[in-house]
């Protein structure tokens, strides 16, 4: 019996990726260092509501990638090449437009700005996410091997990465904030490995009992997740003045953000949304929205 693609597809995860895409718009539409955001609680809340977007994107990706039956070299290469051409293609088109309008060909400068800048001073600054995703795809066969052949070692690795993230987060409150800020986002690899490991863990069959428990108590756990989500926003607004770092990326390694992001992903992974056709229609556009907002943010 052949199972249809629609029946085997997890529409709950598709839905959470749509949510994450909306939250990315919140991140890219507002500048947290501007007075209109800093001096306005509503605008600040809208901006920091997007804090969980990047963690969700990484976990949703590894949820499937690390739980495939096998990861071939061809699969990794194809995915990496696809993402690389997205980066180069958008930068090239923009550079050609600049050449026509302003008679300046700035391809190399803009390409460098996709990964090697620490502030949002470049049109394609937000493309760091794609470089980080490429790195995670490259090491995904190793993580897949550990997950499927030595689960205890995988759990230990996840525990160690969690400790590293929390340790770095604590150091931000001990006058280490400026040192971490000076590291371009794409090179904060410990964060992305952490969320990639967590996504792979949530999608694994060994995690099924926890997901069944969440499904049985979906209402109370959902309300708990919503409450924690608001706490994340409140904490982020408070924390920006403590560590003197206004961007949401400062909180990616915070244990509250990690736990809340994981809980939200688990909840959506067990959901069975009704509007499946609408989700199927929207989901292909999510990455396009992410890319377009890098040009207007």
mmCIF file of C-alpha atoms in Angstrom:
data_model
loop_
_atom_site.group_PDB
_atom_site.id
_atom_site.type_symbol
_atom_site.label_atom_id
_atom_site.label_comp_id
_atom_site.label_asym_id
_atom_site.label_seq_id
_atom_site.Cartn_x
_atom_site.Cartn_y
_atom_site.Cartn_z
ATOM 1 C CA UNK A 1 0.000 0.000 0.000
ATOM 2 C CA UNK A 2 1.416 3.362 -1.012
ATOM 3 C CA UNK A 3 1.124 6.152 1.556
ATOM 4 C CA UNK A 4 0.385 9.503 -0.048
ATOM 5 C CA UNK A 5 2.818 12.351 0.418
ATOM 6 C CA UNK A 6 0.102 14.411 2.107
ATOM 7 C CA UNK A 7 -0.625 11.704 4.704
ATOM 8 C CA UNK A 8 3.046 11.213 5.569
ATOM 9 C CA UNK A 9 3.779 14.929 5.717
ATOM 10 C CA UNK A 10 3.880 16.684 9.090
ATOM 11 C CA UNK A 11 1.675 19.713 8.522
ATOM 12 C CA UNK A 12 2.160 20.824 12.105
ATOM 13 C CA UNK A 13 5.837 21.434 11.398
ATOM 14 C CA UNK A 14 4.945 23.209 8.172
ATOM 15 C CA UNK A 15 2.655 25.443 10.216
ATOM 16 C CA UNK A 16 5.368 26.275 12.767
ATOM 17 C CA UNK A 17 7.701 27.217 9.899
ATOM 18 C CA UNK A 18 5.039 29.617 8.633
ATOM 19 C CA UNK A 19 4.856 31.060 12.154
ATOM 20 C CA UNK A 20 8.647 31.360 12.271
ATOM 21 C CA UNK A 21 8.581 33.164 8.931
ATOM 22 C CA UNK A 22 6.117 35.714 10.321
ATOM 23 C CA UNK A 23 8.343 36.181 13.369
ATOM 24 C CA UNK A 24 11.362 36.736 11.104
ATOM 25 C CA UNK A 25 9.425 39.615 9.549
ATOM 26 C CA UNK A 26 9.108 41.068 13.062
ATOM 27 C CA UNK A 27 12.887 40.821 13.456
ATOM 28 C CA UNK A 28 13.719 42.354 10.099
ATOM 29 C CA UNK A 29 11.100 45.083 10.080
ATOM 30 C CA UNK A 30 12.325 46.788 13.249
ATOM 31 C CA UNK A 31 15.767 47.965 14.341
ATOM 32 C CA UNK A 32 16.141 47.375 18.093
ATOM 33 C CA UNK A 33 18.718 50.156 18.492
ATOM 34 C CA UNK A 34 16.408 52.811 17.035
ATOM 35 C CA UNK A 35 14.559 55.149 19.401
ATOM 36 C CA UNK A 36 11.196 54.156 17.934
ATOM 37 C CA UNK A 37 11.832 50.623 19.234
ATOM 38 C CA UNK A 38 13.891 51.292 22.372
ATOM 39 C CA UNK A 39 11.424 53.834 23.745
ATOM 40 C CA UNK A 40 8.259 51.970 22.832
ATOM 41 C CA UNK A 41 7.226 48.848 24.741
ATOM 42 C CA UNK A 42 4.856 47.675 22.007
ATOM 43 C CA UNK A 43 7.477 47.945 19.247
ATOM 44 C CA UNK A 44 10.056 46.286 21.481
ATOM 45 C CA UNK A 45 7.632 43.451 22.212
ATOM 46 C CA UNK A 46 6.929 42.949 18.504
ATOM 47 C CA UNK A 47 10.653 42.827 17.755
ATOM 48 C CA UNK A 48 11.547 40.386 20.543
ATOM 49 C CA UNK A 49 8.583 38.173 19.679
ATOM 50 C CA UNK A 50 10.785 37.046 16.787
ATOM 51 C CA UNK A 51 13.505 35.695 19.088
ATOM 52 C CA UNK A 52 12.388 32.081 18.690
ATOM 53 C CA UNK A 53 12.213 32.215 14.868
ATOM 54 C CA UNK A 54 15.810 31.205 14.119
ATOM 55 C CA UNK A 55 15.881 28.386 16.718
ATOM 56 C CA UNK A 56 12.659 26.994 15.230
ATOM 57 C CA UNK A 57 14.038 27.106 11.671
ATOM 58 C CA UNK A 58 17.151 25.134 12.673
ATOM 59 C CA UNK A 59 15.196 22.572 14.697
ATOM 60 C CA UNK A 60 12.539 22.110 12.015
ATOM 61 C CA UNK A 61 15.299 21.451 9.475
ATOM 62 C CA UNK A 62 17.123 18.841 11.566
ATOM 63 C CA UNK A 63 13.833 17.228 12.640
ATOM 64 C CA UNK A 64 13.675 15.694 9.164
ATOM 65 C CA UNK A 65 17.312 15.676 8.045
ATOM 66 C CA UNK A 66 18.698 13.774 11.043
ATOM 67 C CA UNK A 67 15.841 11.271 10.997
ATOM 68 C CA UNK A 68 16.051 10.261 7.359
ATOM 69 C CA UNK A 69 16.670 6.566 6.701
ATOM 70 C CA UNK A 70 20.049 7.526 5.317
ATOM 71 C CA UNK A 71 22.003 10.655 4.424
ATOM 72 C CA UNK A 72 23.990 10.278 1.240
ATOM 73 C CA UNK A 73 26.853 12.430 0.031
ATOM 74 C CA UNK A 74 24.731 13.314 -3.000
ATOM 75 C CA UNK A 75 21.857 14.542 -0.803
ATOM 76 C CA UNK A 76 24.144 16.819 1.228
ATOM 77 C CA UNK A 77 25.929 18.100 -1.878
ATOM 78 C CA UNK A 78 22.650 18.831 -3.668
ATOM 79 C CA UNK A 79 21.232 20.747 -0.701
ATOM 80 C CA UNK A 80 24.470 22.708 -0.203
ATOM 81 C CA UNK A 81 24.684 23.620 -3.896
ATOM 82 C CA UNK A 82 21.027 24.710 -3.922
ATOM 83 C CA UNK A 83 21.549 27.038 -0.952
ATOM 84 C CA UNK A 84 24.844 28.344 -2.355
ATOM 85 C CA UNK A 85 23.152 29.281 -5.626
ATOM 86 C CA UNK A 86 20.389 31.055 -3.699
ATOM 87 C CA UNK A 87 23.021 33.198 -1.951
ATOM 88 C CA UNK A 88 25.080 33.915 -5.060
ATOM 89 C CA UNK A 89 22.019 34.385 -7.275
ATOM 90 C CA UNK A 90 20.364 37.039 -5.136
ATOM 91 C CA UNK A 91 23.625 38.903 -4.549
ATOM 92 C CA UNK A 92 24.459 38.786 -8.265
ATOM 93 C CA UNK A 93 21.039 40.105 -9.330
ATOM 94 C CA UNK A 94 21.284 42.951 -6.824
ATOM 95 C CA UNK A 95 24.847 43.758 -7.928
ATOM 96 C CA UNK A 96 23.822 43.880 -11.596
ATOM 97 C CA UNK A 97 20.982 46.264 -10.711
ATOM 98 C CA UNK A 98 23.469 48.455 -8.842
ATOM 99 C CA UNK A 99 25.771 48.382 -11.870
ATOM 100 C CA UNK A 100 22.969 49.516 -14.175
ATOM 101 C CA UNK A 101 21.614 52.235 -11.871
ATOM 102 C CA UNK A 102 24.709 53.479 -10.031
ATOM 103 C CA UNK A 103 27.475 52.126 -12.281
ATOM 104 C CA UNK A 104 29.021 50.227 -9.370
ATOM 105 C CA UNK A 105 29.523 46.464 -9.365
ATOM 106 C CA UNK A 106 29.602 45.497 -5.697
ATOM 107 C CA UNK A 107 29.210 41.720 -5.935
ATOM 108 C CA UNK A 108 32.253 40.741 -3.847
ATOM 109 C CA UNK A 109 31.501 43.362 -1.210
ATOM 110 C CA UNK A 110 27.894 42.206 -0.878
ATOM 111 C CA UNK A 111 28.878 38.524 -0.907
ATOM 112 C CA UNK A 112 31.344 39.168 1.904
ATOM 113 C CA UNK A 113 28.565 40.917 3.789
ATOM 114 C CA UNK A 114 26.453 37.745 3.815
ATOM 115 C CA UNK A 115 28.735 36.170 6.402
ATOM 116 C CA UNK A 116 31.607 38.323 7.623
ATOM 117 C CA UNK A 117 29.876 41.337 9.148
ATOM 118 C CA UNK A 118 28.776 41.754 12.767
ATOM 119 C CA UNK A 119 26.080 44.382 12.263
ATOM 120 C CA UNK A 120 23.161 44.799 9.893
ATOM 121 C CA UNK A 121 25.047 47.299 7.731
ATOM 122 C CA UNK A 122 24.881 45.113 4.636
ATOM 123 C CA UNK A 123 21.880 44.436 2.393
ATOM 124 C CA UNK A 124 22.397 40.671 2.686
ATOM 125 C CA UNK A 125 23.460 40.509 6.311
ATOM 126 C CA UNK A 126 20.572 38.128 7.045
ATOM 127 C CA UNK A 127 21.991 35.563 4.633
ATOM 128 C CA UNK A 128 24.321 34.424 7.426
ATOM 129 C CA UNK A 129 21.493 31.968 8.150
ATOM 130 C CA UNK A 130 22.082 30.183 4.840
ATOM 131 C CA UNK A 131 25.832 29.848 5.463
ATOM 132 C CA UNK A 132 25.088 28.419 8.922
ATOM 133 C CA UNK A 133 22.590 26.025 7.339
ATOM 134 C CA UNK A 134 25.237 24.930 4.827
ATOM 135 C CA UNK A 135 27.640 24.187 7.678
ATOM 136 C CA UNK A 136 25.003 22.153 9.502
ATOM 137 C CA UNK A 137 24.237 20.170 6.346
ATOM 138 C CA UNK A 138 27.936 19.390 5.918
ATOM 139 C CA UNK A 139 28.207 17.936 9.431
ATOM 140 C CA UNK A 140 24.723 16.365 9.352
ATOM 141 C CA UNK A 141 26.015 12.899 8.271
ATOM 142 C CA UNK A 142 28.187 12.795 11.406
ATOM 143 C CA UNK A 143 25.309 13.885 13.653
ATOM 144 C CA UNK A 144 23.010 11.401 11.892
ATOM 145 C CA UNK A 145 25.514 8.593 12.514
ATOM 146 C CA UNK A 146 25.776 9.419 16.229
ATOM 147 C CA UNK A 147 21.990 9.680 16.616
ATOM 148 C CA UNK A 148 21.306 6.323 14.964
ATOM 149 C CA UNK A 149 24.281 4.351 16.261
ATOM 150 C CA UNK A 150 25.006 5.741 19.715
ATOM 151 C CA UNK A 151 21.971 7.480 21.189
ATOM 152 C CA UNK A 152 23.562 7.957 24.616
ATOM 153 C CA UNK A 153 26.507 9.734 23.025
ATOM 154 C CA UNK A 154 24.062 11.922 21.109
ATOM 155 C CA UNK A 155 22.293 12.849 24.352
ATOM 156 C CA UNK A 156 25.638 13.582 25.996
ATOM 157 C CA UNK A 157 26.669 15.791 23.073
ATOM 158 C CA UNK A 158 23.351 17.655 23.301
ATOM 159 C CA UNK A 159 23.871 18.120 27.044
ATOM 160 C CA UNK A 160 27.398 19.484 26.509
ATOM 161 C CA UNK A 161 26.230 21.930 23.821
ATOM 162 C CA UNK A 162 23.420 23.086 26.118
ATOM 163 C CA UNK A 163 25.957 23.749 28.876
ATOM 164 C CA UNK A 164 28.124 25.710 26.433
ATOM 165 C CA UNK A 165 25.161 27.831 25.315
ATOM 166 C CA UNK A 166 24.085 28.526 28.887
ATOM 167 C CA UNK A 167 27.685 29.226 29.902
ATOM 168 C CA UNK A 168 28.125 31.775 27.125
ATOM 169 C CA UNK A 169 24.764 33.328 28.017
ATOM 170 C CA UNK A 170 25.843 33.710 31.641
ATOM 171 C CA UNK A 171 29.135 35.248 30.505
ATOM 172 C CA UNK A 172 27.156 37.973 28.724
ATOM 173 C CA UNK A 173 26.119 39.184 32.170
ATOM 174 C CA UNK A 174 29.748 39.185 33.315
ATOM 175 C CA UNK A 175 31.020 41.881 30.943
ATOM 176 C CA UNK A 176 31.671 39.435 28.090
ATOM 177 C CA UNK A 177 28.893 40.796 25.878
ATOM 178 C CA UNK A 178 31.101 42.882 23.600
ATOM 179 C CA UNK A 179 33.364 39.898 22.821
ATOM 180 C CA UNK A 180 30.447 37.756 21.644
ATOM 181 C CA UNK A 181 28.925 40.654 19.702
ATOM 182 C CA UNK A 182 32.155 40.956 17.718
ATOM 183 C CA UNK A 183 31.790 37.374 16.468
ATOM 184 C CA UNK A 184 29.786 37.332 13.202
ATOM 185 C CA UNK A 185 26.576 35.360 13.654
ATOM 186 C CA UNK A 186 27.575 32.669 11.202
ATOM 187 C CA UNK A 187 30.540 31.730 13.405
ATOM 188 C CA UNK A 188 28.539 31.225 16.604
ATOM 189 C CA UNK A 189 28.459 27.583 15.630
ATOM 190 C CA UNK A 190 27.750 26.223 19.110
ATOM 191 C CA UNK A 191 24.241 27.733 18.938
ATOM 192 C CA UNK A 192 23.298 26.150 15.638
ATOM 193 C CA UNK A 193 24.694 22.739 16.543
ATOM 194 C CA UNK A 194 22.674 22.926 19.765
ATOM 195 C CA UNK A 195 19.381 23.605 18.002
ATOM 196 C CA UNK A 196 20.175 21.139 15.221
ATOM 197 C CA UNK A 197 20.795 18.430 17.819
ATOM 198 C CA UNK A 198 17.565 19.289 19.629
ATOM 199 C CA UNK A 199 15.529 19.171 16.415
ATOM 200 C CA UNK A 200 16.974 15.782 15.530
ATOM 201 C CA UNK A 201 16.175 14.518 19.020
ATOM 202 C CA UNK A 202 12.550 15.698 18.895
ATOM 203 C CA UNK A 203 12.025 14.024 15.525
ATOM 204 C CA UNK A 204 13.537 10.716 16.635
ATOM 205 C CA UNK A 205 11.377 7.671 17.395
ATOM 206 C CA UNK A 206 12.916 7.461 20.877
ATOM 207 C CA UNK A 207 11.194 10.758 21.651
ATOM 208 C CA UNK A 208 7.740 9.443 20.762
ATOM 209 C CA UNK A 209 6.553 8.905 24.361
ATOM 210 C CA UNK A 210 7.201 12.541 25.240
ATOM 211 C CA UNK A 211 5.274 13.673 22.160
ATOM 212 C CA UNK A 212 2.407 11.353 23.063
ATOM 213 C CA UNK A 213 2.318 12.892 26.547
ATOM 214 C CA UNK A 214 2.244 16.382 25.037
ATOM 215 C CA UNK A 215 -0.569 15.332 22.704
ATOM 216 C CA UNK A 216 -2.628 13.978 25.624
ATOM 217 C CA UNK A 217 -2.183 17.210 27.598
ATOM 218 C CA UNK A 218 -2.086 19.571 24.622
ATOM 219 C CA UNK A 219 -4.239 22.328 26.155
ATOM 220 C CA UNK A 220 -2.359 22.832 29.419
ATOM 221 C CA UNK A 221 1.038 22.478 27.723
ATOM 222 C CA UNK A 222 0.042 24.927 24.981
ATOM 223 C CA UNK A 223 -1.039 27.510 27.557
ATOM 224 C CA UNK A 224 2.255 26.928 29.376
ATOM 225 C CA UNK A 225 4.169 27.516 26.132
ATOM 226 C CA UNK A 226 2.249 30.746 25.470
ATOM 227 C CA UNK A 227 3.009 31.924 29.011
ATOM 228 C CA UNK A 228 6.717 31.113 28.585
ATOM 229 C CA UNK A 229 6.718 32.878 25.223
ATOM 230 C CA UNK A 230 5.529 36.099 26.859
ATOM 231 C CA UNK A 231 8.169 35.637 29.560
ATOM 232 C CA UNK A 232 10.805 35.371 26.802
ATOM 233 C CA UNK A 233 9.654 38.723 25.390
ATOM 234 C CA UNK A 234 9.636 40.377 28.823
ATOM 235 C CA UNK A 235 13.054 38.933 29.651
ATOM 236 C CA UNK A 236 14.503 40.119 26.331
ATOM 237 C CA UNK A 237 13.296 43.684 26.930
ATOM 238 C CA UNK A 238 14.817 43.643 30.418
ATOM 239 C CA UNK A 239 18.019 41.898 29.386
ATOM 240 C CA UNK A 240 18.958 44.337 26.594
ATOM 241 C CA UNK A 241 19.794 47.036 29.135
ATOM 242 C CA UNK A 242 21.682 44.618 31.379
ATOM 243 C CA UNK A 243 24.088 43.233 28.775
ATOM 244 C CA UNK A 244 23.949 46.300 26.477
ATOM 245 C CA UNK A 245 23.113 44.175 23.454
ATOM 246 C CA UNK A 246 19.817 45.033 21.797
ATOM 247 C CA UNK A 247 19.571 42.411 19.051
ATOM 248 C CA UNK A 248 17.468 39.275 19.586
ATOM 249 C CA UNK A 249 20.457 37.095 18.710
ATOM 250 C CA UNK A 250 21.839 37.890 22.171
ATOM 251 C CA UNK A 251 19.255 35.552 23.701
ATOM 252 C CA UNK A 252 19.553 32.505 21.432
ATOM 253 C CA UNK A 253 21.669 30.682 24.015
ATOM 254 C CA UNK A 254 19.446 31.515 26.977
ATOM 255 C CA UNK A 255 17.972 28.446 28.679
ATOM 256 C CA UNK A 256 14.495 30.018 28.725
ATOM 257 C CA UNK A 257 14.617 30.614 24.964
ATOM 258 C CA UNK A 258 15.966 27.109 24.343
ATOM 259 C CA UNK A 259 13.267 25.437 26.449
ATOM 260 C CA UNK A 260 10.427 27.563 25.051
ATOM 261 C CA UNK A 261 11.527 26.975 21.441
ATOM 262 C CA UNK A 262 11.757 23.224 22.033
ATOM 263 C CA UNK A 263 8.337 23.124 23.689
ATOM 264 C CA UNK A 264 6.729 25.066 20.832
ATOM 265 C CA UNK A 265 8.281 22.745 18.236
ATOM 266 C CA UNK A 266 7.042 19.664 20.105
ATOM 267 C CA UNK A 267 3.519 21.093 20.316
ATOM 268 C CA UNK A 268 3.355 21.857 16.602
ATOM 269 C CA UNK A 269 4.891 18.482 15.689
ATOM 270 C CA UNK A 270 1.886 16.677 17.208
ATOM 271 C CA UNK A 271 -0.751 19.012 15.775
ATOM 272 C CA UNK A 272 -2.958 18.039 12.848
ATOM 273 C CA UNK A 273 -4.084 21.364 11.325
ATOM 274 C CA UNK A 274 -7.200 21.374 9.154
ATOM 275 C CA UNK A 275 -6.224 23.822 6.406
ATOM 276 C CA UNK A 276 -3.640 21.550 4.810
ATOM 277 C CA UNK A 277 -4.104 22.926 1.290
ATOM 278 C CA UNK A 278 -3.514 26.471 2.511
ATOM 279 C CA UNK A 279 -0.365 25.397 4.368
ATOM 280 C CA UNK A 280 0.911 23.589 1.267
ATOM 281 C CA UNK A 281 0.331 26.774 -0.715
ATOM 282 C CA UNK A 282 2.117 29.044 1.780
ATOM 283 C CA UNK A 283 5.108 26.926 2.824
ATOM 284 C CA UNK A 284 7.119 27.244 -0.452
ATOM 285 C CA UNK A 285 7.081 31.035 -0.029
ATOM 286 C CA UNK A 286 8.573 31.117 3.468
ATOM 287 C CA UNK A 287 12.222 31.222 2.407
ATOM 288 C CA UNK A 288 11.397 33.720 -0.311
ATOM 289 C CA UNK A 289 9.936 36.045 2.300
ATOM 290 C CA UNK A 290 13.064 35.642 4.412
ATOM 291 C CA UNK A 291 15.241 36.630 1.452
ATOM 292 C CA UNK A 292 13.097 39.559 0.325
ATOM 293 C CA UNK A 293 13.088 41.120 3.760
ATOM 294 C CA UNK A 294 16.889 41.239 3.722
ATOM 295 C CA UNK A 295 16.587 43.801 0.935
ATOM 296 C CA UNK A 296 14.111 46.114 2.640
ATOM 297 C CA UNK A 297 15.137 45.798 6.284
#
